[in-house]
CSV table of C-alpha atoms and ligand atoms in Angstrom, one decimal:
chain,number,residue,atom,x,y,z
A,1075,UNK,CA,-26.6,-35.2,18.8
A,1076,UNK,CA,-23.9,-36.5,21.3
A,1077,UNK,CA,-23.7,-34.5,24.9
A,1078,UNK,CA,-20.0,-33.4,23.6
A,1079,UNK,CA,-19.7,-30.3,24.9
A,1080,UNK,CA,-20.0,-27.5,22.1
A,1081,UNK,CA,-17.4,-25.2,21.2
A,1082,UNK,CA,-19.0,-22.1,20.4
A,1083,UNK,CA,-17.4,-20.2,16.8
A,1084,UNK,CA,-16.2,-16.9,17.6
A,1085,UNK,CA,-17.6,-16.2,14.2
A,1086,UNK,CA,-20.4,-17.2,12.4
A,1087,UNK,CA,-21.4,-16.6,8.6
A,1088,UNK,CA,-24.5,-17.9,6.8
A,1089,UNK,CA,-25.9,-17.8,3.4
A,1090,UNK,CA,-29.5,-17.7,4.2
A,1091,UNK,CA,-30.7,-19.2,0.9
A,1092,UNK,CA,-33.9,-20.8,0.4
A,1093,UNK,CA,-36.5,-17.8,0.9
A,1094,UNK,CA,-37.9,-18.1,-2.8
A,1095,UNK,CA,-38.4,-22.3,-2.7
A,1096,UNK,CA,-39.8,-21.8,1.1
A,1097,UNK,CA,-42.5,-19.5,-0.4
A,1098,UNK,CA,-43.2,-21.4,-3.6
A,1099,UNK,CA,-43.7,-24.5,-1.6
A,1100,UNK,CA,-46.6,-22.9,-0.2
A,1101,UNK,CA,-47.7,-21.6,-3.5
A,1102,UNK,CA,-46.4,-17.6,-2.2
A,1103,UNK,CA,-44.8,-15.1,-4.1
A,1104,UNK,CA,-41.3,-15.2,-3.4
A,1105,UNK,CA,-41.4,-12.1,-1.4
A,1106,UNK,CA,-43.3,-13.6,1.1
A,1107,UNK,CA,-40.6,-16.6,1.7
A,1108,UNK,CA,-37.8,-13.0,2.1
A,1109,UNK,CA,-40.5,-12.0,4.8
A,1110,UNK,CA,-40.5,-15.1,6.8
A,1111,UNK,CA,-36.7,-14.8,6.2
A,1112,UNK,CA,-36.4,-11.9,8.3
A,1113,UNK,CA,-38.0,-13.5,11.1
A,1114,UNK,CA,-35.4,-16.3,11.0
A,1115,UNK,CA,-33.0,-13.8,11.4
A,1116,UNK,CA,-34.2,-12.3,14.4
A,1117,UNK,CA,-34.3,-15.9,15.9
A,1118,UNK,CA,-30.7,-16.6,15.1
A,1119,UNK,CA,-29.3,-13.4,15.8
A,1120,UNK,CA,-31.2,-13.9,19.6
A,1121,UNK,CA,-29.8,-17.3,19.9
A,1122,UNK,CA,-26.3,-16.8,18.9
A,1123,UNK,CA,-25.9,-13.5,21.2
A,1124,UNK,CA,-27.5,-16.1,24.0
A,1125,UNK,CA,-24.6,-18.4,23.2
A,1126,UNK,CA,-21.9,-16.1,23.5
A,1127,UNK,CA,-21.1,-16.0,19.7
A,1128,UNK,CA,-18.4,-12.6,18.9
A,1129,UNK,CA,-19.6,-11.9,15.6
A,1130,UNK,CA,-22.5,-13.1,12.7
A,1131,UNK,CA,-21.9,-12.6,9.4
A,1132,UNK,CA,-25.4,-12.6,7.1
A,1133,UNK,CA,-25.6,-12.5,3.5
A,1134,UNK,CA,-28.3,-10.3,2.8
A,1135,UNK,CA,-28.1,-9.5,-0.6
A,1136,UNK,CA,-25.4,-10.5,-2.9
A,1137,UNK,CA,-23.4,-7.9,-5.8
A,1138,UNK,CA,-24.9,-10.6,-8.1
A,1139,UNK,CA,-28.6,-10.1,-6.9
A,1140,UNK,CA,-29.4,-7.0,-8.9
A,1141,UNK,CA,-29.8,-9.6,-11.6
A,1142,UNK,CA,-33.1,-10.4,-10.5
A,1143,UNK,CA,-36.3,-8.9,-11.5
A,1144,UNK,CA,-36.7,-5.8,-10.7
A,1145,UNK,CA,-39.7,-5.9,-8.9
A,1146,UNK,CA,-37.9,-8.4,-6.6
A,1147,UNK,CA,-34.9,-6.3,-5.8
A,1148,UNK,CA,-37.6,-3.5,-4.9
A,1149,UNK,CA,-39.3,-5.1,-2.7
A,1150,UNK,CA,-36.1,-7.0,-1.2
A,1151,UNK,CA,-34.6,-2.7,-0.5
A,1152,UNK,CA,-38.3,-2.7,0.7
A,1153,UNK,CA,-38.2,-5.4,3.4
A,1154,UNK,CA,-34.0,-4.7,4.6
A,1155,UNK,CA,-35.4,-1.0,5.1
A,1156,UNK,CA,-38.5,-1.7,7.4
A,1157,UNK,CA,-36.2,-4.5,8.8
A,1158,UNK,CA,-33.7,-1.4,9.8
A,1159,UNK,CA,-36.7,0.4,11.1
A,1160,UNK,CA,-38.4,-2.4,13.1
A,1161,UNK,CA,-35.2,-4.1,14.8
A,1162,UNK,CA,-32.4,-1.3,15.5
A,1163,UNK,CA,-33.6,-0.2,18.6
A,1164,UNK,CA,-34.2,-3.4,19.7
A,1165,UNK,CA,-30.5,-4.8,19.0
A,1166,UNK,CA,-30.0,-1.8,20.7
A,1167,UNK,CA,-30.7,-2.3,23.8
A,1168,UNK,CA,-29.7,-5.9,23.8
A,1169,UNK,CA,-26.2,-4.4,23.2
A,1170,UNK,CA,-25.8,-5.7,19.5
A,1171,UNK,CA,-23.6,-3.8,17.4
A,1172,UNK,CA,-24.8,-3.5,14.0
A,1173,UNK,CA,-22.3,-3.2,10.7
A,1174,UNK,CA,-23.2,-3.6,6.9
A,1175,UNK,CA,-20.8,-4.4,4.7
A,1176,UNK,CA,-20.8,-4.1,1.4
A,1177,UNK,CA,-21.0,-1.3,-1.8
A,1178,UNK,CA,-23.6,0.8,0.2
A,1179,UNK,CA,-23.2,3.5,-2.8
A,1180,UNK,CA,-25.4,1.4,-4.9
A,1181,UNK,CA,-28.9,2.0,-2.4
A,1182,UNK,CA,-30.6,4.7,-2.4
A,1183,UNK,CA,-29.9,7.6,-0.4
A,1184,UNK,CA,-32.5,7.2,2.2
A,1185,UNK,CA,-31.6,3.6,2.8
A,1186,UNK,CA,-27.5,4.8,3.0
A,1187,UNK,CA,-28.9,7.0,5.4
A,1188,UNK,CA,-30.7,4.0,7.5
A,1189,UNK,CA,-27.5,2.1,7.7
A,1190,UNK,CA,-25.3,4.9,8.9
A,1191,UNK,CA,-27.7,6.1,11.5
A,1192,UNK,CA,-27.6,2.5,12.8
A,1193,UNK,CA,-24.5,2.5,12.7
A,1194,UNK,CA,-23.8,5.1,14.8
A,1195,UNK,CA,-26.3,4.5,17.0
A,1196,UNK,CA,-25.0,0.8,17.8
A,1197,UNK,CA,-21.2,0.8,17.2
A,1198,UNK,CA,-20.2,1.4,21.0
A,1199,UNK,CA,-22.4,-1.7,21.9
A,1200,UNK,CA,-20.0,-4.6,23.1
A,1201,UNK,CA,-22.2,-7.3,22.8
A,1202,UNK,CA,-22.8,-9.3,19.3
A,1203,UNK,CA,-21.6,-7.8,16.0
A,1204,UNK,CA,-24.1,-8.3,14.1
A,1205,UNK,CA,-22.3,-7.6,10.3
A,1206,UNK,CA,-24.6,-7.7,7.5
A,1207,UNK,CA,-23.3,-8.3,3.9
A,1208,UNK,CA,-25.7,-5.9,1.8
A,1209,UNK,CA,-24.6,-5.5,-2.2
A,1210,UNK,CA,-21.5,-7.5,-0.8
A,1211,UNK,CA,-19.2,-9.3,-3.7
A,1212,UNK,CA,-15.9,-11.2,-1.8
A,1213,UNK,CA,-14.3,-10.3,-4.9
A,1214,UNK,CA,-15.8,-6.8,-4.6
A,1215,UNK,CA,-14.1,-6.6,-1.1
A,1216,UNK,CA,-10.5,-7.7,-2.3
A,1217,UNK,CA,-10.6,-5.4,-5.1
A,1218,UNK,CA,-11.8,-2.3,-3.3
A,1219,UNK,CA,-8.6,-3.6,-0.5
A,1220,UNK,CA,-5.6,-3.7,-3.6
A,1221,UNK,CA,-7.3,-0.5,-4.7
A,1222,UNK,CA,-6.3,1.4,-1.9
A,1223,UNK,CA,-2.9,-0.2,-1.4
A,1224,UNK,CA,-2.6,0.7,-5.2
A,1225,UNK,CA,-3.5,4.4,-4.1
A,1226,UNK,CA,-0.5,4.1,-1.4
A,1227,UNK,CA,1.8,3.0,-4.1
A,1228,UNK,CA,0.9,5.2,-6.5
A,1229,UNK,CA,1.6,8.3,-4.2
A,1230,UNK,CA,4.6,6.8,-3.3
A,1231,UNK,CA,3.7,5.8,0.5
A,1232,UNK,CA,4.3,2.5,0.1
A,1233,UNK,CA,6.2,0.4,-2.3
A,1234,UNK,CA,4.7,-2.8,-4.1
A,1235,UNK,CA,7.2,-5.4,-3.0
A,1236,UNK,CA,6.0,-4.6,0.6
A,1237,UNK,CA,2.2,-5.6,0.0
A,1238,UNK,CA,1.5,-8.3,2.3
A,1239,UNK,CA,-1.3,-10.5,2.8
A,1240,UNK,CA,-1.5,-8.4,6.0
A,1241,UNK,CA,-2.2,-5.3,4.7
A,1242,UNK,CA,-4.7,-6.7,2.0
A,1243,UNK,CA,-6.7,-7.7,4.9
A,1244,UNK,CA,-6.5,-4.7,7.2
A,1245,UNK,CA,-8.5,-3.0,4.2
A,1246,UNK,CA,-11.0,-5.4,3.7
A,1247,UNK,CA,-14.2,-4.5,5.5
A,1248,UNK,CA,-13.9,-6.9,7.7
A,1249,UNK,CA,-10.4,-5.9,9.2
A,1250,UNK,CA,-11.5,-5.4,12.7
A,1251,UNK,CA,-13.5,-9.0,13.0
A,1252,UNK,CA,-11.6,-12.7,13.6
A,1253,UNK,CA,-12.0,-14.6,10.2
A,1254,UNK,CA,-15.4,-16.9,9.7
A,1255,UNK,CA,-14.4,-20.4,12.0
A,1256,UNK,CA,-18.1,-21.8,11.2
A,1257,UNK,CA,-19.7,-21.0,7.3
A,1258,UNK,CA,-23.3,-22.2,7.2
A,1259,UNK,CA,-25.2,-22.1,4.3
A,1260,UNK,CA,-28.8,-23.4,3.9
A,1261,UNK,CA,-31.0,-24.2,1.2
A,1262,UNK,CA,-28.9,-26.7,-0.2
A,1263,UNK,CA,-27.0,-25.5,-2.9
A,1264,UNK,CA,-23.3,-26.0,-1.7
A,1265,UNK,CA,-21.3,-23.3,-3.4
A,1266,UNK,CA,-20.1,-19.8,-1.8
A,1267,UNK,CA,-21.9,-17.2,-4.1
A,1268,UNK,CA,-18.8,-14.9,-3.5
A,1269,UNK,CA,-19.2,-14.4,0.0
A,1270,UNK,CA,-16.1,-13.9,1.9
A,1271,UNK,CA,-14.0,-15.6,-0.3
A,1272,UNK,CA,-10.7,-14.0,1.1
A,1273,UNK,CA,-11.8,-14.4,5.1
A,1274,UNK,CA,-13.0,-18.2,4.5
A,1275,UNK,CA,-9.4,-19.3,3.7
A,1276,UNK,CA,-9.7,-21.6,7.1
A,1277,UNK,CA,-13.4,-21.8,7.6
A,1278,UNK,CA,-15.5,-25.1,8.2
A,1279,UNK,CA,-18.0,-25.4,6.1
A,1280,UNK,CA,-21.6,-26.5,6.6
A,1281,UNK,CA,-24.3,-27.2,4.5
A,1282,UNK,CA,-28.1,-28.4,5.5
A,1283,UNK,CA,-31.1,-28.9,2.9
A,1284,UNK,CA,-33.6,-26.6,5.0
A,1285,UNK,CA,-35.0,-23.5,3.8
A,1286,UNK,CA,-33.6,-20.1,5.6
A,1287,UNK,CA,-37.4,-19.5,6.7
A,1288,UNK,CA,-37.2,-23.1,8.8
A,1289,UNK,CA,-33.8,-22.3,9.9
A,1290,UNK,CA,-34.5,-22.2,14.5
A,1291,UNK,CA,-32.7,-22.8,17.6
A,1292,UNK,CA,-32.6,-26.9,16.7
A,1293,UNK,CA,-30.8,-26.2,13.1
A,1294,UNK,CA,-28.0,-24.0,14.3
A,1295,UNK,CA,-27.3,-26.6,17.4
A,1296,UNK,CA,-26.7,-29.1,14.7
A,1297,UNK,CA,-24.5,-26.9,12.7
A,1298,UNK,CA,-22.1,-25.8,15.8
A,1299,UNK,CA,-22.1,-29.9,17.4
A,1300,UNK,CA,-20.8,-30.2,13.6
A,1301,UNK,CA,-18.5,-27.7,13.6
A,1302,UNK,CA,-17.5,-28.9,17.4
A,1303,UNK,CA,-16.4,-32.5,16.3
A,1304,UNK,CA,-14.0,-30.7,13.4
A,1305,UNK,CA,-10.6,-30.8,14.1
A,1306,UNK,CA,-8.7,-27.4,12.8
A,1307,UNK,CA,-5.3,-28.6,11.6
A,1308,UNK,CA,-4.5,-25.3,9.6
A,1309,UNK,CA,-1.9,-27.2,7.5
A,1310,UNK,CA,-0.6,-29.3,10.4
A,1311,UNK,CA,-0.5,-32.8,11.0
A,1312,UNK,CA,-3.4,-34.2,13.3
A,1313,UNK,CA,-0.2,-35.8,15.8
A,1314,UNK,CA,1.5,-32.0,16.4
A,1315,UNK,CA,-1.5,-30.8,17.6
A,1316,UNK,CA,-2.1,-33.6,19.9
A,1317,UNK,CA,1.5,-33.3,21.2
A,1318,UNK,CA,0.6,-29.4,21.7
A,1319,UNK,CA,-2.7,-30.5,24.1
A,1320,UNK,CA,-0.6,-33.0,25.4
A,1321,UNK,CA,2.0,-30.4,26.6
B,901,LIG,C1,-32.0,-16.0,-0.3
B,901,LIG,O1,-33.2,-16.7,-0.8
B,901,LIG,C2,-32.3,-14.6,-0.1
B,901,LIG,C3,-31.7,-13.7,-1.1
B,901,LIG,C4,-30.8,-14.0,-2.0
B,901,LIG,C5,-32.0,-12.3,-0.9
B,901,LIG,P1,-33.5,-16.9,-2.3
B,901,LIG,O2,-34.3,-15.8,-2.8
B,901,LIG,O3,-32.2,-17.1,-3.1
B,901,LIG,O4,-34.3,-18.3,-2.3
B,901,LIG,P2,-34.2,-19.4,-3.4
B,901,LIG,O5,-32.8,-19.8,-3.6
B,901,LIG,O6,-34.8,-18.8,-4.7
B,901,LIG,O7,-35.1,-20.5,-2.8
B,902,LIG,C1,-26.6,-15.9,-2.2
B,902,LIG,O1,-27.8,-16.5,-2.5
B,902,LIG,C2,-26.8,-14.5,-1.7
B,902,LIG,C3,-27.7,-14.3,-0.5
B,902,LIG,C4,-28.1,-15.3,0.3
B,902,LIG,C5,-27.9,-13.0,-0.2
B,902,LIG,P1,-28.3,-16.7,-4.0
B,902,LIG,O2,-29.5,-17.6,-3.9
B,902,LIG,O3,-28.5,-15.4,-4.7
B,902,LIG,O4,-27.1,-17.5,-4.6
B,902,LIG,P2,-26.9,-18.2,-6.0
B,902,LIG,O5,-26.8,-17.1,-7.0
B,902,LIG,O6,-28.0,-19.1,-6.3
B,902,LIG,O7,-25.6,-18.9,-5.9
B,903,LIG,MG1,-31.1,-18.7,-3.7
């Protein structure tokens, strides 16, 4: 890694994929690989609140994820529920501001109950956001958006010709956050599993081969000197934005 100073992303988002391969590596039921997932969370979340990262975006479990067996899924609403229990007061009192986004109608009552208690408990903190994308589809997100602009027209508040990309993001639920500058996703598959599809419009991606459950201090140094050497051009030539430094 060069001694280039790093430029910290304002936001972070991860696919932490790579639990089930972690576990079956070391001849484990999957679960146990979503177990040692959790820990590498509370690593990363640590690290990136030491480093002055705004906001981390994880993608807990995916609208697409019900498709696994069963007794997966259980045990995955298991382990995100003692995770809520274990950790809350913790991010707590390191300031951490906890959000989940995502279809929280499809968990079970007592697990809606969890998130909104943490939720209110946390969302005067002014440290980290820590936003976790729980039965979270980025088409899911857009849709639920033109929905209630669709409401607006219908009732006559608004009138269709005035729907701007603007608005359509003011209702996604992650209108108050700065869009993803750094996606991450381990595990090695390089595809974005409906994640924030509309909020990555700009992001620099990052893969890596390692499991989630390796995933430590060293990995996500590697990803942000990465993202660091990028140069953001956002549809402009590489010479305007030297001439912009320049002036
Ligand atoms: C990611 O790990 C965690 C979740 C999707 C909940 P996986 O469970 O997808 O792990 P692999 O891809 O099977 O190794
Ligand atoms: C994406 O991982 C969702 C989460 C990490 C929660 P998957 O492992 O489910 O993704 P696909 O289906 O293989 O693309
Ligand atoms: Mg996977």
């Amino acid at each position: 890694m060069s001694d280039q100073k790093l430029t910290i992303p304002k936001h972070i988002a991860i696919i932490m994929d790579g639990n089930g391969r972690w576990a079956k590596q070391r001849l484990q039921p999957r679960f146990m690989g979503h177990r040692a997932g959790v820990k590498a969370v509370e690593g990363i979340v640590k690290r990136c609140a030491q480093l002055g990262v705004e906001v981390l975006s994880l993608f807990a479990f995916s609208s697409e994820n019900w498709r696994r067996p069963g007794k997966e899924v259980s045990l995955l609403m298991e382990l995100f529920s003692h995770a809520l229990n274990n950790q809350v007061k913790k991010l707590h009192e390191n300031n951490i501001k906890l959000q989940i986004i995502g279809d929280i109608s499809g968990f079970s009552s007592s697990l809606q109950k969890q998130i909104s208690q943490a939720h209110e408990l946390t969302q005067h903190n002014t440290g980290l956001i820590l936003n976790i994308a729980a039965n979270y589809g980025g088409r899911w997100d857009i849709t639920q958006s033109v929905r209630q602009l669709a409401g607006q027209v219908a009732r006559g508040e608004l009138a269709a010709e005035d729907i701007s990309e603007e608005m359509i993001n003011r209702h996604l639920t992650t209108a108050s956050l700065p869009e993803p500058d750094l996606f991450i996703r381990t595990g090695g598959e390089q595809r974005v599993s409906n994640f924030l599809l509309w909020q990555m419009a700009y992001t620099e991606f990052y893969f890596t081969d390692v499991l989630w459950p390796e995933v430590d201090f060293g990995q996500l140094n590697i990803a942000i000197d990465s993202f660091s050497r990028r140069e953001r051009r956002f549809g402009r030539t590489s010479e305007q934005l030297q001439d912009d430094s320049d002036a």
